[in-house]
Amino acid sequence: AFHNPAANLSPRIRHPPTHQQQCTSTTTLHSSYQIDLSENANRDINTMHEWAYNYGIQQHESFALTSYDGIDFFAMAGTDIPAGTCVLYVPANLYLTSYGSKEEFGVQEEAEKLIGNLAGSDQFPLFYLFLKVLVEYERGQDSPFFPWLNSLPRIFNNGAAMTPSC
């Protein structure tokens, strides 16, 4: 069973706008609208949780984001959950993928040529995914992904964050 934190409210599922829908005019972002990337920036988990619900993300009733210190957060189940149970459902329109980024921004021929020469064409998918994330960071509060981006850690001190892609 999925837990709906606002069970008495009708679902307000919204779809993130595409790049073309957002770029109807050129604007300059002010620093107050950008995401604070400093190592000690607060991670806004509560706003992200509300955003997740509003965009149709569903969680098992035992699922919770937990922290011992308010800095590091992790997923935890409050009770045993049988194997094979869906713990978290994320609608496909919220997936950030290299394919989706390439569809949104088009083929970046100059970048592909440079990356192909320096690292090989197998790095194109990472480029397009990074492009999407960087564009959303640049949009700051104008990004539909702002609450999620603002909840992410700013510093990584573990081996999992030390891969070639990071």
CSV table of N, CA and C in Angstrom, one decimal:
chain,number,residue,atom,x,y,z
A,1,ALA,N,0.8,-1.2,0.0
A,1,ALA,CA,0.0,0.0,0.0
A,1,ALA,C,0.9,1.2,0.0
A,2,PHE,N,0.5,2.2,-0.8
A,2,PHE,CA,1.3,3.5,-0.8
A,2,PHE,C,0.7,4.5,0.1
A,3,HIS,N,1.6,5.2,0.7
A,3,HIS,CA,1.2,6.2,1.7
A,3,HIS,C,1.1,7.5,1.0
A,4,ASN,N,0.0,8.2,1.1
A,4,ASN,CA,-0.2,9.5,0.5
A,4,ASN,C,-0.3,10.5,1.7
A,5,PRO,N,0.8,11.4,1.8
A,5,PRO,CA,0.8,12.3,3.0
A,5,PRO,C,-0.3,13.3,3.0
A,6,ALA,N,-1.0,13.5,1.9
A,6,ALA,CA,-2.1,14.4,1.8
A,6,ALA,C,-3.3,13.7,1.2
A,7,ALA,N,-3.7,12.6,1.9
A,7,ALA,CA,-4.8,11.7,1.4
A,7,ALA,C,-6.1,12.4,1.2
A,8,ASN,N,-6.4,13.5,1.9
A,8,ASN,CA,-7.6,14.1,1.7
A,8,ASN,C,-7.6,15.1,0.5
A,9,LEU,N,-6.5,15.3,-0.1
A,9,LEU,CA,-6.4,16.3,-1.2
A,9,LEU,C,-6.5,15.5,-2.5
A,10,SER,N,-7.0,16.1,-3.5
A,10,SER,CA,-7.0,15.5,-4.8
A,10,SER,C,-5.6,15.6,-5.4
A,11,PRO,N,-5.1,14.6,-6.1
A,11,PRO,CA,-3.8,14.6,-6.6
A,11,PRO,C,-3.6,15.8,-7.5
A,12,ARG,N,-2.4,16.4,-7.4
A,12,ARG,CA,-2.1,17.6,-8.3
A,12,ARG,C,-0.9,17.2,-9.1
A,13,ILE,N,-1.0,16.3,-10.0
A,13,ILE,CA,0.1,15.9,-10.8
A,13,ILE,C,0.4,16.9,-11.9
A,14,ARG,N,1.6,17.4,-11.9
A,14,ARG,CA,2.1,18.3,-13.0
A,14,ARG,C,3.2,17.7,-13.7
A,15,HIS,N,3.3,18.1,-14.9
A,15,HIS,CA,4.4,17.6,-15.8
A,15,HIS,C,5.5,18.7,-16.0
A,16,PRO,N,6.7,18.4,-15.8
A,16,PRO,CA,7.8,19.4,-16.0
A,16,PRO,C,7.7,20.0,-17.5
A,17,PRO,N,7.8,21.3,-17.6
A,17,PRO,CA,7.8,21.8,-19.0
A,17,PRO,C,9.1,21.5,-19.7
A,18,THR,N,9.0,21.4,-21.0
A,18,THR,CA,10.1,21.1,-21.9
A,18,THR,C,11.0,22.4,-22.0
A,19,HIS,N,12.2,22.2,-22.5
A,19,HIS,CA,13.1,23.3,-22.7
A,19,HIS,C,12.5,24.4,-23.6
A,20,GLN,N,11.8,24.0,-24.6
A,20,GLN,CA,11.2,24.9,-25.6
A,20,GLN,C,10.1,25.8,-24.9
A,21,GLN,N,9.3,25.1,-24.0
A,21,GLN,CA,8.3,25.9,-23.3
A,21,GLN,C,8.9,26.9,-22.3
A,22,GLN,N,10.1,26.6,-21.8
A,22,GLN,CA,10.7,27.5,-20.8
A,22,GLN,C,11.5,28.6,-21.4
A,23,CYS,N,11.9,28.4,-22.6
A,23,CYS,CA,12.8,29.3,-23.2
A,23,CYS,C,12.1,30.2,-24.3
A,24,THR,N,11.0,30.8,-23.9
A,24,THR,CA,10.3,31.7,-24.8
A,24,THR,C,10.9,33.1,-24.8
A,25,SER,N,11.7,33.4,-23.7
A,25,SER,CA,12.3,34.7,-23.7
A,25,SER,C,13.6,34.5,-22.9
A,26,THR,N,14.6,35.4,-23.2
A,26,THR,CA,15.9,35.4,-22.5
A,26,THR,C,15.8,36.2,-21.2
A,27,THR,N,16.2,35.5,-20.1
A,27,THR,CA,16.2,36.2,-18.8
A,27,THR,C,17.6,36.0,-18.1
A,28,THR,N,17.9,36.9,-17.2
A,28,THR,CA,19.1,36.8,-16.4
A,28,THR,C,18.7,36.3,-15.0
A,29,LEU,N,19.3,35.3,-14.6
A,29,LEU,CA,19.0,34.7,-13.3
A,29,LEU,C,19.8,35.6,-12.2
A,30,HIS,N,19.1,35.9,-11.2
A,30,HIS,CA,19.7,36.6,-10.0
A,30,HIS,C,20.2,35.5,-9.0
A,31,SER,N,21.2,35.8,-8.3
A,31,SER,CA,21.8,34.9,-7.4
A,31,SER,C,20.8,34.3,-6.3
A,32,SER,N,19.7,35.1,-6.0
A,32,SER,CA,18.8,34.7,-5.0
A,32,SER,C,17.9,33.5,-5.6
A,33,TYR,N,17.9,33.4,-6.9
A,33,TYR,CA,17.1,32.4,-7.5
A,33,TYR,C,17.9,31.1,-7.9
A,34,GLN,N,19.1,31.1,-7.6
A,34,GLN,CA,20.0,30.0,-7.9
A,34,GLN,C,20.1,29.1,-6.7
A,35,ILE,N,20.6,27.9,-7.0
A,35,ILE,CA,20.8,26.9,-5.9
A,35,ILE,C,22.1,27.1,-5.3
A,36,ASP,N,22.2,27.2,-4.0
A,36,ASP,CA,23.4,27.4,-3.2
A,36,ASP,C,24.2,26.1,-3.3
A,37,LEU,N,25.3,26.1,-3.9
A,37,LEU,CA,26.2,24.9,-4.1
A,37,LEU,C,27.3,24.8,-3.1
A,38,SER,N,27.3,25.7,-2.1
A,38,SER,CA,28.4,25.6,-1.1
A,38,SER,C,28.3,24.4,-0.3
A,39,GLU,N,29.4,23.9,0.2
A,39,GLU,CA,29.4,22.6,0.9
A,39,GLU,C,28.5,22.6,2.1
A,40,ASN,N,28.3,23.7,2.8
A,40,ASN,CA,27.5,23.7,4.0
A,40,ASN,C,26.1,24.2,3.8
A,41,ALA,N,25.6,24.2,2.5
A,41,ALA,CA,24.2,24.7,2.2
A,41,ALA,C,23.3,23.7,2.8
A,42,ASN,N,22.2,24.2,3.4
A,42,ASN,CA,21.1,23.3,3.9
A,42,ASN,C,20.4,22.5,2.8
A,43,ARG,N,20.2,21.3,3.0
A,43,ARG,CA,19.4,20.4,2.1
A,43,ARG,C,18.0,20.5,2.4
A,44,ASP,N,17.1,21.0,1.5
A,44,ASP,CA,15.7,21.2,1.8
A,44,ASP,C,14.9,20.0,1.4
A,45,ILE,N,14.9,19.0,2.3
A,45,ILE,CA,14.3,17.7,2.1
A,45,ILE,C,12.7,17.9,2.2
A,46,ASN,N,12.2,18.7,3.1
A,46,ASN,CA,10.8,18.9,3.2
A,46,ASN,C,10.1,19.4,2.0
A,47,THR,N,10.7,20.4,1.3
A,47,THR,CA,10.1,20.9,0.1
A,47,THR,C,10.2,19.9,-1.0
A,48,MET,N,11.3,19.2,-1.0
A,48,MET,CA,11.5,18.1,-2.1
A,48,MET,C,10.4,17.1,-1.9
A,49,HIS,N,10.1,16.7,-0.6
A,49,HIS,CA,9.1,15.7,-0.4
A,49,HIS,C,7.7,16.2,-0.9
A,50,GLU,N,7.4,17.4,-0.6
A,50,GLU,CA,6.1,18.0,-1.1
A,50,GLU,C,6.1,18.0,-2.7
A,51,TRP,N,7.2,18.4,-3.3
A,51,TRP,CA,7.4,18.5,-4.7
A,51,TRP,C,7.1,17.1,-5.3
A,52,ALA,N,7.8,16.0,-4.7
A,52,ALA,CA,7.6,14.7,-5.1
A,52,ALA,C,6.2,14.2,-5.2
A,53,TYR,N,5.4,14.5,-4.1
A,53,TYR,CA,4.0,14.2,-4.1
A,53,TYR,C,3.3,14.9,-5.2
A,54,ASN,N,3.5,16.2,-5.3
A,54,ASN,CA,2.8,17.0,-6.3
A,54,ASN,C,3.1,16.6,-7.7
A,55,TYR,N,4.2,15.9,-8.0
A,55,TYR,CA,4.6,15.5,-9.3
A,55,TYR,C,4.2,14.0,-9.5
A,56,GLY,N,3.5,13.4,-8.5
A,56,GLY,CA,3.0,12.0,-8.7
A,56,GLY,C,3.9,10.9,-8.2
A,57,ILE,N,5.0,11.2,-7.5
A,57,ILE,CA,5.8,10.2,-6.9
A,57,ILE,C,5.1,9.6,-5.7
A,58,GLN,N,5.1,8.3,-5.7
A,58,GLN,CA,4.4,7.6,-4.6
A,58,GLN,C,5.4,6.8,-3.8
A,59,GLN,N,5.1,6.6,-2.5
A,59,GLN,CA,6.0,5.8,-1.7
A,59,GLN,C,5.2,4.8,-0.9
A,60,HIS,N,5.9,3.7,-0.5
A,60,HIS,CA,5.3,2.7,0.4
A,60,HIS,C,5.1,3.4,1.7
A,61,GLU,N,4.0,3.0,2.4
A,61,GLU,CA,3.7,3.6,3.7
A,61,GLU,C,4.9,3.5,4.8
A,62,SER,N,5.8,2.5,4.6
A,62,SER,CA,6.9,2.3,5.5
A,62,SER,C,8.1,3.1,5.1
A,63,PHE,N,8.1,3.6,3.9
A,63,PHE,CA,9.3,4.4,3.4
A,63,PHE,C,9.4,5.7,4.1
A,64,ALA,N,10.6,6.1,4.4
A,64,ALA,CA,10.9,7.4,5.0
A,64,ALA,C,12.3,7.8,4.7
A,65,LEU,N,12.5,9.1,4.5
A,65,LEU,CA,13.8,9.7,4.4
A,65,LEU,C,14.2,10.1,5.9
A,66,THR,N,15.4,9.6,6.3
A,66,THR,CA,15.8,9.8,7.7
A,66,THR,C,17.2,10.4,7.8
A,67,SER,N,17.4,11.1,8.9
A,67,SER,CA,18.7,11.6,9.1
A,67,SER,C,19.0,11.6,10.6
A,68,TYR,N,20.3,11.3,10.9
A,68,TYR,CA,20.7,11.4,12.3
A,68,TYR,C,21.2,12.7,12.7
A,69,ASP,N,21.7,13.5,11.7
A,69,ASP,CA,22.4,14.8,12.0
A,69,ASP,C,21.8,16.0,11.2
A,70,GLY,N,20.8,15.7,10.3
A,70,GLY,CA,20.2,16.8,9.5
A,70,GLY,C,21.1,17.2,8.3
A,71,ILE,N,22.1,16.5,8.1
A,71,ILE,CA,23.0,16.7,7.0
A,71,ILE,C,23.0,15.6,6.0
A,72,ASP,N,23.2,14.4,6.5
A,72,ASP,CA,23.1,13.2,5.6
A,72,ASP,C,21.8,12.6,5.8
A,73,PHE,N,21.1,12.2,4.7
A,73,PHE,CA,19.8,11.6,4.7
A,73,PHE,C,19.9,10.3,4.0
A,74,PHE,N,19.0,9.4,4.4
A,74,PHE,CA,19.0,8.1,3.8
A,74,PHE,C,17.6,7.5,3.8
A,75,ALA,N,17.3,6.6,2.9
A,75,ALA,CA,16.0,5.9,2.9
A,75,ALA,C,16.0,4.8,3.9
A,76,MET,N,14.8,4.7,4.6
A,76,MET,CA,14.7,3.6,5.6
A,76,MET,C,13.2,3.1,5.6
A,77,ALA,N,13.1,1.9,5.8
A,77,ALA,CA,11.7,1.3,6.0
A,77,ALA,C,11.4,1.2,7.5
A,78,GLY,N,10.2,1.7,7.9
A,78,GLY,CA,9.8,1.6,9.3
A,78,GLY,C,9.4,0.2,9.7
A,79,THR,N,9.1,-0.6,8.8
A,79,THR,CA,8.7,-2.0,9.0
A,79,THR,C,9.3,-2.9,7.9
A,80,ASP,N,9.3,-4.2,8.2
A,80,ASP,CA,9.8,-5.1,7.1
A,80,ASP,C,8.8,-5.0,5.9
A,81,ILE,N,9.4,-5.0,4.8
A,81,ILE,CA,8.7,-4.9,3.5
A,81,ILE,C,9.0,-6.2,2.7
A,82,PRO,N,8.0,-7.0,2.3
A,82,PRO,CA,8.3,-8.2,1.6
A,82,PRO,C,9.1,-8.0,0.3
A,83,ALA,N,10.0,-8.9,0.0
A,83,ALA,CA,10.8,-8.8,-1.2
A,83,ALA,C,9.8,-8.7,-2.4
A,84,GLY,N,10.2,-7.9,-3.4
A,84,GLY,CA,9.5,-7.6,-4.6
A,84,GLY,C,8.4,-6.5,-4.5
A,85,THR,N,8.3,-6.0,-3.3
A,85,THR,CA,7.3,-4.9,-3.1
A,85,THR,C,7.8,-3.6,-3.7
A,86,CYS,N,7.0,-2.8,-4.3
A,86,CYS,CA,7.3,-1.5,-4.8
A,86,CYS,C,7.5,-0.6,-3.7
A,87,VAL,N,8.6,0.0,-3.5
A,87,VAL,CA,8.9,0.9,-2.4
A,87,VAL,C,8.7,2.4,-2.8
A,88,LEU,N,9.1,2.7,-4.0
A,88,LEU,CA,9.0,4.0,-4.5
A,88,LEU,C,8.7,4.0,-6.0
A,89,TYR,N,7.6,4.7,-6.4
A,89,TYR,CA,7.2,4.8,-7.8
A,89,TYR,C,7.5,6.2,-8.3
A,90,VAL,N,8.2,6.3,-9.3
A,90,VAL,CA,8.6,7.6,-9.9
A,90,VAL,C,8.0,7.6,-11.4
A,91,PRO,N,7.1,8.6,-11.7
A,91,PRO,CA,6.6,8.6,-13.1
A,91,PRO,C,7.7,8.8,-14.1
A,92,ALA,N,7.5,8.2,-15.2
A,92,ALA,CA,8.5,8.2,-16.3
A,92,ALA,C,8.9,9.6,-16.7
A,93,ASN,N,7.9,10.6,-16.7
A,93,ASN,CA,8.2,11.9,-17.1
A,93,ASN,C,9.2,12.7,-16.2
A,94,LEU,N,9.5,12.1,-15.1
A,94,LEU,CA,10.5,12.7,-14.2
A,94,LEU,C,11.9,12.1,-14.3
A,95,TYR,N,12.0,11.1,-15.1
A,95,TYR,CA,13.3,10.5,-15.3
A,95,TYR,C,14.2,11.5,-16.0
A,96,LEU,N,15.4,11.7,-15.6
A,96,LEU,CA,16.4,12.5,-16.3
A,96,LEU,C,17.3,11.4,-17.0
A,97,THR,N,17.2,11.5,-18.3
A,97,THR,CA,17.9,10.5,-19.2
A,97,THR,C,18.7,11.2,-20.2
A,98,SER,N,19.8,10.6,-20.7
A,98,SER,CA,20.5,11.2,-21.8
A,98,SER,C,19.7,11.2,-23.1
A,99,TYR,N,18.9,10.2,-23.3
A,99,TYR,CA,18.0,10.3,-24.5
A,99,TYR,C,17.0,11.4,-24.4
A,100,GLY,N,16.4,11.6,-23.2
A,100,GLY,CA,15.5,12.7,-23.1
A,100,GLY,C,16.1,14.1,-23.3
A,101,SER,N,17.4,14.2,-22.7
A,101,SER,CA,18.1,15.4,-22.9
A,101,SER,C,18.4,15.7,-24.4
A,102,LYS,N,18.8,14.7,-25.1
A,102,LYS,CA,19.2,14.8,-26.5
A,102,LYS,C,17.9,15.2,-27.3
A,103,GLU,N,16.8,14.7,-26.9
A,103,GLU,CA,15.5,15.0,-27.5
A,103,GLU,C,15.2,16.5,-27.2
A,104,GLU,N,15.4,16.9,-26.0
A,104,GLU,CA,15.0,18.3,-25.6
A,104,GLU,C,15.9,19.3,-26.2
A,105,PHE,N,17.2,19.1,-26.2
A,105,PHE,CA,18.2,20.1,-26.7
A,105,PHE,C,18.7,19.9,-28.1
A,106,GLY,N,18.4,18.8,-28.7
A,106,GLY,CA,18.9,18.4,-30.0
A,106,GLY,C,20.3,17.9,-30.0
A,107,VAL,N,20.8,17.4,-31.1
A,107,VAL,CA,22.1,16.9,-31.2
A,107,VAL,C,23.1,18.1,-31.1
A,108,GLN,N,24.0,18.0,-30.2
A,108,GLN,CA,25.0,19.1,-30.0
A,108,GLN,C,26.3,18.7,-30.8
A,109,GLU,N,26.3,19.0,-32.0
A,109,GLU,CA,27.3,18.5,-32.9
A,109,GLU,C,28.7,18.9,-32.5
A,110,GLU,N,28.9,20.1,-32.2
A,110,GLU,CA,30.3,20.6,-31.8
A,110,GLU,C,30.8,19.9,-30.5
A,111,ALA,N,29.9,19.7,-29.6
A,111,ALA,CA,30.3,19.1,-28.3
A,111,ALA,C,30.6,17.6,-28.6
A,112,GLU,N,29.7,16.9,-29.4
A,112,GLU,CA,29.9,15.5,-29.7
A,112,GLU,C,31.3,15.3,-30.4
A,113,LYS,N,31.6,16.3,-31.3
A,113,LYS,CA,32.9,16.1,-32.0
A,113,LYS,C,34.1,16.3,-31.0
A,114,LEU,N,34.0,17.3,-30.1
A,114,LEU,CA,35.0,17.4,-29.1
A,114,LEU,C,35.1,16.3,-28.2
A,115,ILE,N,34.0,15.8,-27.7
A,115,ILE,CA,34.0,14.7,-26.7
A,115,ILE,C,34.5,13.4,-27.4
A,116,GLY,N,34.0,13.2,-28.7
A,116,GLY,CA,34.4,12.1,-29.4
A,116,GLY,C,35.9,12.0,-29.6
A,117,ASN,N,36.5,13.2,-29.9
A,117,ASN,CA,38.0,13.2,-30.1
A,117,ASN,C,38.8,13.0,-28.8
A,118,LEU,N,38.2,13.5,-27.7
A,118,LEU,CA,38.9,13.5,-26.4
A,118,LEU,C,38.7,12.2,-25.6
A,119,ALA,N,37.4,11.7,-25.6
A,119,ALA,CA,37.1,10.6,-24.7
A,119,ALA,C,36.4,9.5,-25.4
A,120,GLY,N,35.9,9.7,-26.6
A,120,GLY,CA,35.2,8.6,-27.3
A,120,GLY,C,33.7,8.8,-27.3
A,121,SER,N,33.0,8.3,-28.3
A,121,SER,CA,31.6,8.5,-28.4
A,121,SER,C,30.8,7.8,-27.3
A,122,ASP,N,31.4,6.8,-26.6
A,122,ASP,CA,30.7,6.2,-25.6
A,122,ASP,C,30.4,7.1,-24.4
A,123,GLN,N,31.0,8.3,-24.4
A,123,GLN,CA,30.8,9.3,-23.4
A,123,GLN,C,29.6,10.3,-23.7
A,124,PHE,N,29.0,10.2,-24.9
A,124,PHE,CA,27.9,11.1,-25.3
A,124,PHE,C,26.8,11.0,-24.3
A,125,PRO,N,26.3,9.8,-23.9
A,125,PRO,CA,25.2,9.8,-23.0
A,125,PRO,C,25.5,10.5,-21.7
A,126,LEU,N,26.7,10.4,-21.2
A,126,LEU,CA,27.0,11.2,-19.9
A,126,LEU,C,26.9,12.7,-20.2
A,127,PHE,N,27.4,13.1,-21.4
A,127,PHE,CA,27.4,14.5,-21.7
A,127,PHE,C,26.0,15.0,-21.7
A,128,TYR,N,25.1,14.3,-22.4
A,128,TYR,CA,23.7,14.8,-22.5
A,128,TYR,C,23.0,14.8,-21.1
A,129,LEU,N,23.3,13.8,-20.3
A,129,LEU,CA,22.7,13.8,-18.9
A,129,LEU,C,23.3,15.0,-18.1
A,130,PHE,N,24.6,15.2,-18.2
A,130,PHE,CA,25.2,16.4,-17.5
A,130,PHE,C,24.6,17.7,-18.0
A,131,LEU,N,24.4,17.8,-19.3
A,131,LEU,CA,23.8,19.0,-19.9
A,131,LEU,C,22.5,19.3,-19.3
A,132,LYS,N,21.6,18.3,-19.2
A,132,LYS,CA,20.3,18.5,-18.6
A,132,LYS,C,20.4,19.0,-17.2
A,133,VAL,N,21.2,18.3,-16.4
A,133,VAL,CA,21.4,18.7,-15.0
A,133,VAL,C,21.9,20.1,-14.9
A,134,LEU,N,22.9,20.5,-15.6
A,134,LEU,CA,23.5,21.8,-15.6
A,134,LEU,C,22.5,22.9,-16.0
A,135,VAL,N,21.7,22.6,-17.0
A,135,VAL,CA,20.7,23.6,-17.5
A,135,VAL,C,19.7,23.8,-16.4
A,136,GLU,N,19.3,22.7,-15.7
A,136,GLU,CA,18.3,22.8,-14.6
A,136,GLU,C,18.9,23.6,-13.4
A,137,TYR,N,20.2,23.4,-13.1
A,137,TYR,CA,20.8,24.1,-12.1
A,137,TYR,C,20.9,25.6,-12.4
A,138,GLU,N,21.2,25.9,-13.7
A,138,GLU,CA,21.3,27.3,-14.1
A,138,GLU,C,19.9,28.0,-14.1
A,139,ARG,N,18.8,27.3,-14.3
A,139,ARG,CA,17.5,27.8,-14.2
A,139,ARG,C,17.1,28.2,-12.8
A,140,GLY,N,17.8,27.6,-11.8
A,140,GLY,CA,17.5,27.9,-10.4
A,140,GLY,C,16.0,27.6,-10.1
A,141,GLN,N,15.4,28.6,-9.4
A,141,GLN,CA,14.0,28.4,-9.0
A,141,GLN,C,13.0,28.3,-10.1
A,142,ASP,N,13.5,28.7,-11.3
A,142,ASP,CA,12.6,28.6,-12.5
A,142,ASP,C,12.6,27.2,-13.0
A,143,SER,N,13.4,26.3,-12.5
A,143,SER,CA,13.4,24.9,-12.9
A,143,SER,C,12.3,24.1,-12.2
A,144,PRO,N,11.6,23.3,-12.9
A,144,PRO,CA,10.6,22.5,-12.2
A,144,PRO,C,11.3,21.5,-11.3
A,145,PHE,N,12.6,21.2,-11.5
A,145,PHE,CA,13.3,20.3,-10.7
A,145,PHE,C,14.0,21.0,-9.5
A,146,PHE,N,13.8,22.3,-9.3
A,146,PHE,CA,14.5,23.0,-8.2
A,146,PHE,C,14.4,22.3,-6.9
A,147,PRO,N,13.2,22.0,-6.4
A,147,PRO,CA,13.1,21.3,-5.1
A,147,PRO,C,14.0,20.1,-4.9
A,148,TRP,N,14.0,19.3,-6.0
A,148,TRP,CA,14.8,18.1,-6.0
A,148,TRP,C,16.3,18.4,-6.0
A,149,LEU,N,16.7,19.3,-6.9
A,149,LEU,CA,18.1,19.7,-6.9
A,149,LEU,C,18.6,20.3,-5.6
A,150,ASN,N,17.7,21.1,-5.0
A,150,ASN,CA,18.1,21.8,-3.7
A,150,ASN,C,18.1,20.8,-2.5
A,151,SER,N,17.7,19.6,-2.7
A,151,SER,CA,17.7,18.6,-1.6
A,151,SER,C,18.9,17.7,-1.8
A,152,LEU,N,19.7,17.8,-2.8
A,152,LEU,CA,20.8,17.0,-3.1
A,152,LEU,C,22.0,17.4,-2.2
A,153,PRO,N,22.9,16.4,-1.9
A,153,PRO,CA,24.1,16.8,-1.1
A,153,PRO,C,25.0,17.6,-2.0
A,154,ARG,N,25.8,18.5,-1.3
A,154,ARG,CA,26.8,19.3,-2.0
A,154,ARG,C,28.2,18.8,-1.9
A,155,ILE,N,28.4,17.8,-1.0
A,155,ILE,CA,29.8,17.3,-0.8
A,155,ILE,C,29.6,15.8,-0.6
A,156,PHE,N,30.6,15.0,-1.1
A,156,PHE,CA,30.6,13.6,-1.1
A,156,PHE,C,31.9,13.1,-0.5
A,157,ASN,N,31.8,12.3,0.6
A,157,ASN,CA,32.9,11.8,1.2
A,157,ASN,C,33.0,10.2,1.3
A,158,ASN,N,32.5,9.6,0.2
A,158,ASN,CA,32.5,8.2,0.2
A,158,ASN,C,33.0,7.6,-1.2
A,159,GLY,N,33.3,6.4,-1.2
A,159,GLY,CA,33.8,5.8,-2.4
A,159,GLY,C,32.8,5.7,-3.5
A,160,ALA,N,31.5,5.7,-3.2
A,160,ALA,CA,30.5,5.6,-4.3
A,160,ALA,C,30.5,6.9,-5.1
A,161,ALA,N,31.0,8.0,-4.6
A,161,ALA,CA,31.1,9.2,-5.3
A,161,ALA,C,32.4,9.4,-6.0
A,162,MET,N,33.2,8.5,-6.0
A,162,MET,CA,34.5,8.6,-6.6
A,162,MET,C,34.7,7.7,-7.9
A,163,THR,N,33.6,7.7,-8.7
A,163,THR,CA,33.7,7.0,-10.0
A,163,THR,C,34.1,7.9,-11.1
A,164,PRO,N,34.5,7.4,-12.2
A,164,PRO,CA,34.9,8.3,-13.3
A,164,PRO,C,33.9,9.3,-13.7
A,165,SER,N,32.6,8.9,-13.6
A,165,SER,CA,31.5,9.8,-14.0
A,165,SER,C,31.2,10.9,-13.0
A,166,CYS,N,31.7,10.8,-11.8
A,166,CYS,CA,31.5,11.8,-10.8
A,166,CYS,C,32.7,12.8,-10.8
